[in-house]
Short mmCIF file of C-alpha atoms in Angstrom, two decimals:
data_model
loop_
_atom_site.label_atom_id
_atom_site.label_comp_id
_atom_site.label_asym_id
_atom_site.label_seq_id
_atom_site.Cartn_x
_atom_site.Cartn_y
_atom_site.Cartn_z
CA MET A 1 1.66 4.82 -5.01
CA ILE A 2 4.15 5.97 -7.58
CA LEU A 3 6.30 3.16 -8.97
CA GLU A 4 9.72 3.18 -10.55
CA ALA A 5 9.41 3.09 -14.35
CA GLY A 6 9.84 -0.43 -15.69
CA PHE A 7 8.86 -2.20 -12.45
CA ASP A 8 6.12 -4.81 -12.92
CA LYS A 9 3.24 -3.27 -10.97
CA GLU A 10 1.46 -6.61 -10.85
CA ILE A 11 4.00 -7.85 -8.29
CA ILE A 12 2.88 -5.21 -5.80
CA ARG A 13 -0.78 -5.56 -6.74
CA GLU A 14 -0.66 -9.31 -6.04
CA LYS A 15 1.06 -8.74 -2.69
CA LEU A 16 -1.59 -6.16 -1.73
CA GLN A 17 -4.38 -8.47 -2.87
CA ALA A 18 -2.95 -11.22 -0.65
CA ILE A 19 -3.60 -8.96 2.37
CA ASN A 20 -7.09 -8.03 1.14
CA CYS A 21 -6.29 -4.64 -0.36
CA LEU A 22 -7.77 -3.64 -3.67
CA SER A 23 -5.69 -1.59 -6.05
CA GLU A 24 -6.34 0.17 -9.30
CA SER A 25 -3.66 0.86 -11.83
CA LEU A 26 -4.05 4.31 -13.33
CA ASN A 27 -1.04 3.85 -15.63
CA ASP A 28 2.27 1.97 -15.61
CA THR A 29 3.68 3.91 -12.65
CA PHE A 30 0.68 5.00 -10.56
CA LEU A 31 -1.51 2.84 -8.31
CA ALA A 32 -4.37 3.73 -6.04
CA VAL A 33 -4.83 1.38 -3.07
CA GLU A 34 -8.03 0.83 -1.10
CA ILE A 35 -7.49 -0.39 2.45
CA ALA A 36 -10.69 -1.76 3.94
CA ARG A 37 -11.57 -1.17 7.57
CA ASP A 38 -11.01 -4.80 8.57
CA VAL A 39 -7.44 -4.80 7.22
CA ASP A 40 -4.62 -4.17 9.71
CA TYR A 41 -2.94 -1.06 8.33
CA ALA A 42 0.35 -1.88 10.06
CA ILE A 43 0.71 -4.91 7.76
CA VAL A 44 -0.08 -2.80 4.69
CA LYS A 45 2.36 -0.10 5.69
CA ASN A 46 5.13 -2.68 6.15
CA VAL A 47 4.56 -3.84 2.56
CA LEU A 48 4.65 -0.26 1.29
CA ILE A 49 7.80 0.55 3.25
CA GLU A 50 9.48 -2.61 1.92
CA TYR A 51 9.11 -1.29 -1.64
CA GLU A 52 9.96 2.27 -0.66
CA ASP A 53 13.19 1.12 1.02
CA GLN A 54 14.17 -0.57 -2.25
CA SER A 55 13.46 2.68 -4.17
CA ILE A 56 10.78 0.86 -6.16
CA ALA A 57 7.83 2.90 -4.92
CA GLU A 58 6.82 6.04 -3.08
CA PHE A 59 3.56 6.45 -1.22
CA ALA A 60 1.59 9.11 0.58
CA GLU A 61 -0.98 8.88 3.35
CA PRO A 62 -3.30 11.80 2.69
CA TYR A 63 -5.97 10.38 4.96
CA ILE A 64 -5.76 7.60 7.54
CA SER A 65 -8.88 6.54 9.39
CA GLU A 66 -8.94 6.45 13.18
CA LYS A 67 -9.05 2.65 13.03
CA HIS A 68 -5.95 2.47 10.83
CA ARG A 69 -4.13 4.96 13.06
CA ALA A 70 -4.91 2.68 15.98
CA ASP A 71 -3.46 -0.26 14.01
CA LEU A 72 -0.16 1.61 13.77
CA LEU A 73 -0.09 2.43 17.48
CA LYS A 74 -0.63 -1.13 18.65
CA ASN A 75 2.46 -2.44 16.83
#
């Protein structure tokens, strides 16, 4: 994820942690997010879209597992 400069990245990190996603801050505006297999990706994507819609963050999905693709299709 790429965050808007000046936004407190810990807000997003705490929200991700609440849904069992680990994140690593590479600097003040860049986060890497690990989404475990047992996490419903549809929930994660809704969180990411919430911040993207507010122009706080941008994200990319370079690789989505088959399981996480299935999560998106069931919702």
